[in-house]
Structures are given as structure tokens and as C-alpha cells.
Short mmCIF file of C-alpha atoms and ligand atoms in Angstrom, two decimals:
data_model
loop_
_atom_site.label_atom_id
_atom_site.label_comp_id
_atom_site.label_asym_id
_atom_site.label_seq_id
_atom_site.Cartn_x
_atom_site.Cartn_y
_atom_site.Cartn_z
CA MET A 289 0.00 0.03 -0.03
CA THR A 290 1.32 3.43 -0.85
CA ASN A 291 0.67 6.75 0.75
CA LYS A 292 1.71 10.24 -0.11
CA VAL A 293 4.17 11.66 2.40
CA LEU A 294 6.25 14.81 1.75
CA GLY A 295 5.23 14.70 -1.86
CA CYS A 296 6.67 11.18 -2.41
CA TYR A 297 4.83 7.90 -2.74
CA GLN A 298 6.09 5.48 -0.09
CA MET A 299 5.44 2.02 1.22
CA ASP A 300 4.18 1.64 4.79
CA ASP A 301 6.32 -1.38 5.67
CA CYS A 302 9.55 -0.46 3.82
CA ILE A 303 12.61 0.26 5.96
CA PHE A 304 14.05 2.70 3.40
CA CYS A 305 10.78 4.56 3.16
CA MET A 306 10.90 4.81 6.99
CA ILE A 307 14.44 6.21 6.72
CA ILE A 308 13.17 8.81 4.20
CA ASN A 309 10.45 9.78 6.64
CA GLY A 310 12.85 10.00 9.53
CA GLU A 311 11.06 7.19 11.39
CA ILE A 312 14.35 5.22 11.44
CA PRO A 313 17.57 7.19 12.06
CA SER A 314 20.31 7.21 9.46
CA TYR A 315 23.41 9.21 8.68
CA THR A 316 22.53 11.35 5.67
CA ILE A 317 25.35 12.08 3.20
CA TYR A 318 23.28 14.08 0.74
CA GLN A 319 19.63 14.57 -0.28
CA ASP A 320 17.59 16.46 -2.69
CA LYS A 321 13.88 16.43 -3.75
CA LYS A 322 14.05 13.05 -5.43
CA THR A 323 17.00 11.15 -3.85
CA LEU A 324 18.64 10.38 -0.52
CA ALA A 325 22.17 9.10 0.11
CA PHE A 326 22.98 7.64 3.58
CA LEU A 327 25.52 5.38 5.24
CA ASP A 328 24.88 1.61 5.22
CA ILE A 329 24.23 0.34 8.72
CA ASN A 330 26.46 -2.68 8.06
CA PRO A 331 29.22 -1.30 5.87
CA ASN A 332 31.39 -3.53 3.61
CA THR A 333 34.07 -0.86 3.85
CA ARG A 334 34.48 2.61 5.46
CA GLY A 335 32.05 5.10 3.83
CA HIS A 336 29.73 2.42 2.29
CA THR A 337 26.81 4.53 1.16
CA LEU A 338 23.39 3.77 -0.25
CA VAL A 339 21.64 6.02 -2.75
CA ILE A 340 17.84 5.61 -3.01
CA PRO A 341 14.93 7.30 -4.80
CA LYS A 342 12.49 9.01 -2.43
CA LYS A 343 9.62 7.55 -4.48
CA HIS A 344 9.35 3.87 -3.58
CA ALA A 345 10.25 1.52 -6.38
CA LYS A 346 11.31 -2.09 -6.06
CA ASN A 347 13.75 -1.95 -8.90
CA ILE A 348 15.08 0.18 -11.73
CA ILE A 349 12.36 -1.11 -14.16
CA ASP A 350 9.63 0.34 -11.92
CA MET A 351 11.26 3.76 -11.71
CA GLU A 352 10.38 6.66 -13.90
CA ASP A 353 13.25 7.77 -16.22
CA THR A 354 13.46 11.15 -14.50
CA ASP A 355 13.90 9.44 -11.18
CA VAL A 356 16.63 7.16 -12.59
CA GLU A 357 18.42 10.24 -13.93
CA ALA A 358 18.10 12.05 -10.58
CA LEU A 359 19.40 8.98 -8.76
CA PHE A 360 22.48 8.55 -10.88
CA ARG A 361 23.24 12.27 -10.75
CA THR A 362 23.27 11.84 -6.96
CA VAL A 363 25.52 8.77 -7.28
CA LYS A 364 27.97 11.00 -9.22
CA LYS A 365 27.80 13.75 -6.57
CA VAL A 366 28.46 11.28 -3.72
CA VAL A 367 31.35 9.64 -5.66
CA SER A 368 32.86 13.05 -6.34
CA SER A 369 32.67 14.07 -2.71
CA MET A 370 34.09 10.73 -1.58
CA LYS A 371 37.14 11.25 -3.75
CA VAL A 372 37.83 14.36 -1.75
CA SER A 373 36.79 13.28 1.77
CA LEU A 374 37.93 9.60 1.84
CA ASP A 375 41.40 8.33 1.16
CA LEU A 376 39.95 5.68 -1.16
CA ASP A 377 41.81 3.79 -3.91
CA GLY A 378 38.71 2.91 -6.01
CA LEU A 379 35.05 1.99 -5.53
CA ASN A 380 32.31 -0.43 -6.54
CA LEU A 381 28.85 0.69 -7.68
CA VAL A 382 26.59 -2.29 -6.96
CA VAL A 383 22.83 -2.84 -7.49
CA ASN A 384 21.33 -6.15 -6.32
CA GLN A 385 18.09 -6.91 -8.11
CA GLY A 386 15.98 -9.82 -6.88
CA GLU A 387 16.64 -12.16 -4.01
CA VAL A 388 18.80 -14.43 -6.11
CA ALA A 389 21.18 -11.47 -6.57
CA GLY A 390 21.15 -10.68 -2.91
CA GLN A 391 18.53 -7.98 -2.74
CA VAL A 392 17.27 -7.87 0.84
CA ILE A 393 15.55 -4.51 0.94
CA HIS A 394 12.99 -4.14 -1.83
CA HIS A 395 13.34 -0.43 -2.33
CA PHE A 396 15.80 0.33 -5.16
CA HIS A 397 19.28 1.29 -3.95
CA CYS A 398 22.66 1.69 -5.42
CA HIS A 399 25.52 0.73 -3.12
CA ILE A 400 28.67 2.94 -3.41
CA ILE A 401 31.39 0.86 -1.78
CA PRO A 402 34.71 2.76 -1.42
CA ARG A 403 37.62 0.42 -1.94
CA TYR A 404 40.95 0.51 -0.19
CA VAL A 405 44.13 -1.48 -1.05
CA ASP A 406 44.07 -4.63 1.17
CA ASP A 407 40.42 -4.14 2.21
CA GLY A 408 40.10 -7.92 1.68
CA ILE A 409 36.91 -7.65 -0.43
CA ASN A 410 37.00 -9.79 -3.57
CA TYR A 411 33.92 -9.29 -5.82
CA SER A 412 35.52 -11.37 -8.59
CA SER A 413 35.24 -14.54 -6.56
CA LYS A 414 32.36 -16.02 -4.67
CA GLY A 415 34.23 -15.61 -1.42
CA TYR A 416 32.61 -15.40 1.96
CA SER A 417 34.27 -12.17 2.97
CA THR A 418 31.01 -10.10 3.09
CA SER A 419 28.56 -12.90 3.96
CA THR A 420 26.23 -11.91 6.77
CA SER A 421 25.54 -13.71 9.98
CA LYS A 422 22.27 -14.95 8.50
CA GLU A 423 24.04 -16.35 5.42
CA ILE A 424 26.66 -18.23 7.41
CA THR A 425 24.45 -19.62 10.17
CA PRO A 426 23.54 -22.83 8.15
CA ILE A 427 27.27 -23.59 7.87
CA ALA A 428 27.91 -22.90 11.52
CA MET A 429 24.85 -24.96 12.55
CA ALA A 430 26.13 -27.93 10.40
CA ILE A 431 29.48 -27.78 12.07
CA HIS A 432 27.80 -27.55 15.53
CA GLU A 433 26.00 -30.80 14.78
CA MET A 434 29.21 -32.47 13.51
CA VAL A 435 31.01 -31.64 16.70
CA ALA A 436 28.28 -33.16 18.87
CA GLY A 437 26.84 -29.84 20.00
CA LEU A 438 30.03 -28.08 21.14
CA PRO A 439 29.61 -24.29 20.98
CA VAL A 440 30.53 -22.93 17.54
CA THR A 441 31.33 -19.36 16.57
CA MET A 442 31.73 -18.09 13.01
CA ARG A 443 32.16 -14.67 11.25
CA THR A 444 33.36 -13.39 7.90
CA LEU A 445 36.13 -10.86 7.25
CA ASN A 446 33.78 -7.90 6.85
CA LYS A 447 30.72 -8.82 8.81
CA LYS A 448 30.00 -10.01 12.33
CA GLY A 449 28.68 -13.50 12.63
CA VAL A 450 26.97 -16.05 14.83
CA ARG A 451 27.53 -17.90 18.12
CA ILE A 452 25.69 -21.21 18.55
CA GLU A 453 25.22 -23.21 21.78
CA MET A 454 22.98 -26.25 22.41
CA GLY A 455 21.44 -26.02 18.95
CA LYS A 456 20.41 -22.45 19.38
CA ILE A 457 21.72 -19.09 18.10
CA VAL A 458 22.78 -17.19 21.20
CA ASP A 459 24.25 -14.25 19.29
CA ASN A 460 23.67 -13.23 15.68
CA ASN A 461 25.99 -10.26 15.74
CA TYR A 462 29.04 -12.01 17.17
CA SER A 463 32.71 -11.41 17.00
CA GLY A 464 35.42 -12.23 19.45
CA PRO A 465 39.10 -11.49 20.00
CA ILE A 466 40.25 -15.00 18.89
CA LEU A 467 38.16 -14.90 15.71
CA GLU A 468 39.57 -11.47 14.91
CA MET A 469 43.13 -12.56 15.69
CA ALA A 470 42.74 -15.60 13.30
CA LEU A 471 41.49 -13.28 10.56
CA GLU A 472 44.32 -10.74 11.11
CA THR A 473 47.07 -13.35 11.23
CA ASN A 474 45.40 -15.52 8.51
CA SER A 475 46.14 -18.59 10.64
CA THR A 476 44.58 -21.31 12.79
CA ILE A 477 44.70 -20.50 16.51
CA LYS A 478 44.46 -22.99 19.34
CA THR A 479 44.28 -21.31 22.69
CA THR A 480 42.58 -21.13 26.07
CA PRO A 481 41.25 -17.55 26.38
CA LYS A 482 41.94 -15.69 29.63
CA SER A 483 38.79 -13.51 29.31
CA GLY A 484 35.43 -13.35 27.58
CA ALA A 485 32.56 -15.77 27.26
CA TYR A 486 34.77 -18.83 26.91
CA LYS A 487 37.37 -17.95 29.55
CA GLY A 488 39.47 -20.97 30.59
CA ILE A 489 38.02 -23.21 27.93
CA PRO A 490 40.19 -24.54 24.97
CA ILE A 491 39.23 -23.04 21.63
CA VAL A 492 40.30 -23.77 18.19
CA VAL A 493 39.68 -21.23 15.39
CA SER A 494 40.28 -22.15 11.77
CA THR A 495 40.25 -19.88 8.71
CA VAL A 496 38.19 -20.22 5.50
CA LYS A 497 40.55 -19.08 2.77
CA ASP A 498 39.91 -17.68 -0.72
CA GLU A 499 41.70 -18.91 -3.85
CA ASP A 500 44.58 -16.56 -3.01
CA GLY A 501 45.03 -18.13 0.45
CA ASN A 502 43.61 -15.15 2.36
CA ALA A 503 41.20 -15.65 5.25
CA VAL A 504 37.68 -14.66 4.33
CA ALA A 505 35.90 -16.21 7.27
CA VAL A 506 36.73 -17.92 10.55
CA ILE A 507 35.08 -20.77 12.47
CA GLY A 508 35.70 -21.47 16.14
CA ILE A 509 34.92 -24.54 18.14
CA VAL A 510 34.78 -24.28 21.89
CA ASN A 511 35.84 -27.53 23.52
CA VAL A 512 33.70 -27.36 26.64
CA THR A 513 34.48 -31.05 27.34
CA HIS A 514 38.10 -30.06 27.99
CA GLY A 515 39.07 -33.18 26.14
CA LEU A 516 41.88 -31.39 24.36
CA LYS A 517 44.25 -29.07 26.06
CA PHE A 518 46.14 -26.55 23.99
CA LYS A 519 49.32 -24.93 25.09
P1 LIG B 672 20.73 -5.28 -0.40
O1 LIG B 672 21.30 -6.61 0.00
O2 LIG B 672 19.25 -5.28 -0.38
O3 LIG B 672 21.30 -4.88 -1.74
O4 LIG B 672 21.32 -4.30 0.63
C1 LIG B 672 20.54 -3.72 1.69
C2 LIG B 672 21.53 -2.88 2.48
O5 LIG B 672 20.76 -2.09 3.36
C3 LIG B 672 22.50 -3.78 3.28
O6 LIG B 672 23.85 -3.41 2.91
C4 LIG B 672 22.18 -3.37 4.73
O7 LIG B 672 23.26 -3.28 5.55
C5 LIG B 672 21.51 -2.00 4.62
N1 LIG B 672 20.47 -1.71 5.63
C6 LIG B 672 19.55 -2.54 6.08
N2 LIG B 672 18.76 -2.02 7.03
C7 LIG B 672 19.30 -0.82 7.20
C8 LIG B 672 19.01 0.33 8.05
O8 LIG B 672 18.02 0.26 8.91
N3 LIG B 672 19.75 1.45 7.98
C9 LIG B 672 20.77 1.55 7.10
N4 LIG B 672 21.47 2.70 7.10
N5 LIG B 672 21.09 0.55 6.27
C10 LIG B 672 20.40 -0.60 6.31
ZN1 LIG B 673 10.38 2.05 0.15
#
């Protein structure tokens, strides 16, 4: 259902329409009569910005030509200002159309993703580096079953992940110092943490690597049985 708010047709249950209306807070980068640019809440890189039309449309086909023109003019403005304000080395302009392509929010949006040397993102491969907690949960859950219900943690290089205990997700925005250390050092870590949720319990964290051998995700198993002791 659409209603007319501030001169723009918007959808009642659309997160991005709520952002346009100020019902959900966001960090605005730029706006004009037809478009809004704001920071992505879960950025792939520093400065990750979304540009949306103020008139709700699911995809580019549903947009009027004048709105498409206005949108890409705003994309150009944001890109120009980023080149000045961010120390970026390049950028990706990305539009996901349809669930199969990864569209989660069904209000057209163009991602502007600043790129930095060594930011670890590899769009040319089907790496896991930007997979979300929701996307990796089935993998973490399968591992959890394989290790007879031991607690399992998992995250990707660019997004926080999941912590599973006793068959249940206990945290879907999880990261931890050992996971982060394994990502940073690109290596398997076997340790017994001195602090945190698993203090005093042996943990092994393994990396998931891309074709170049760089860690794009990490998986941790918490050996609550204490069957294995790591030095
Ligand atoms: P999609 O996968 O649909 O192309 O991307 C949707 C994007 O919207 C994601 O990158 C996600 O992080 C972002 N997003 C989802 N909800 C919110 C929100 O409430 N505020 C902001 N600023 N970004 C959001
Ligand atoms: Zn909308």
C-alpha cells in the first residue's frame, strides 16, 4: 500500500521509506527532492553509502526515467565528494536486483562501496568475505552438529557472525578476539582464552581461505568437554 508523504509515494512497511520519513535514524550524506544518500548500517568498507529514490520502487524497471536520472546524478555527486573526503583507492557501484542477486531491501538502492588497497573484499570470486551472520548460520549450525553440540562461533572478514550453543543461536551479531586474531594473522589459532565468554575453555579457530589463500571467514569450536588441552 502506498501513501503520499512529503510529496513522495512511499510504502508503509519499507525500511528505506521509513528512513526517508525520519522514522528510522540514518546518517545522511546528501539529499535532494528526489533522492537520498545515507551510510549503510552494516558497511562492507568505510564510507559504504546507499543512494535511493524518495519515491518507492522495487527496482530500476519500476522507476520513472526522470527518477533514474536524478538517482545517478546523486551517485555521481556522492562519488565526487568521496574522492575528496575519503582516502579511497577505488570503488564499486553495486545494485542487487532480486533475492537471487542478494537484494534484501526491496526499495531500489545503489551501493557505493569505497575500496581501499588490502580491504580484503573480492567481488571477482564467490568468497565469503562479506557474507552476513544470516548467510553463514547454516554452515555454523552444520559444524555444530558435526562436533556433537560443542559451541561454535563463526564470522566473515567484513561482517560479524554467529555464536551457537546447544542447537540455538545465542548471538547473531558476534565477533570475538580469537576470531579477529585468526582473521588478522590468517592462521589457525588454538588457545585457552583468559577472558570473555569462553574464559578458561580450550578453543580452536580455523580460517576459511579464498583462492589466493587469504582468510575470508573464521570458524571457532569451543571444547567445553576439555578433552583437548592446547598450550
Ligand atoms: P541489499 O542486500 O538489499 O542490496 O542491501 C541492503 C543494504 O541495506 C544492506 O547493505 C544493509 O546493511 C542495509 N540496511 C539494512 N537495514 C538498514 C537500516 O536500517 N539502515 C541503514 N542505514 N542501512 C540498512
Ligand atoms: Zn520504500
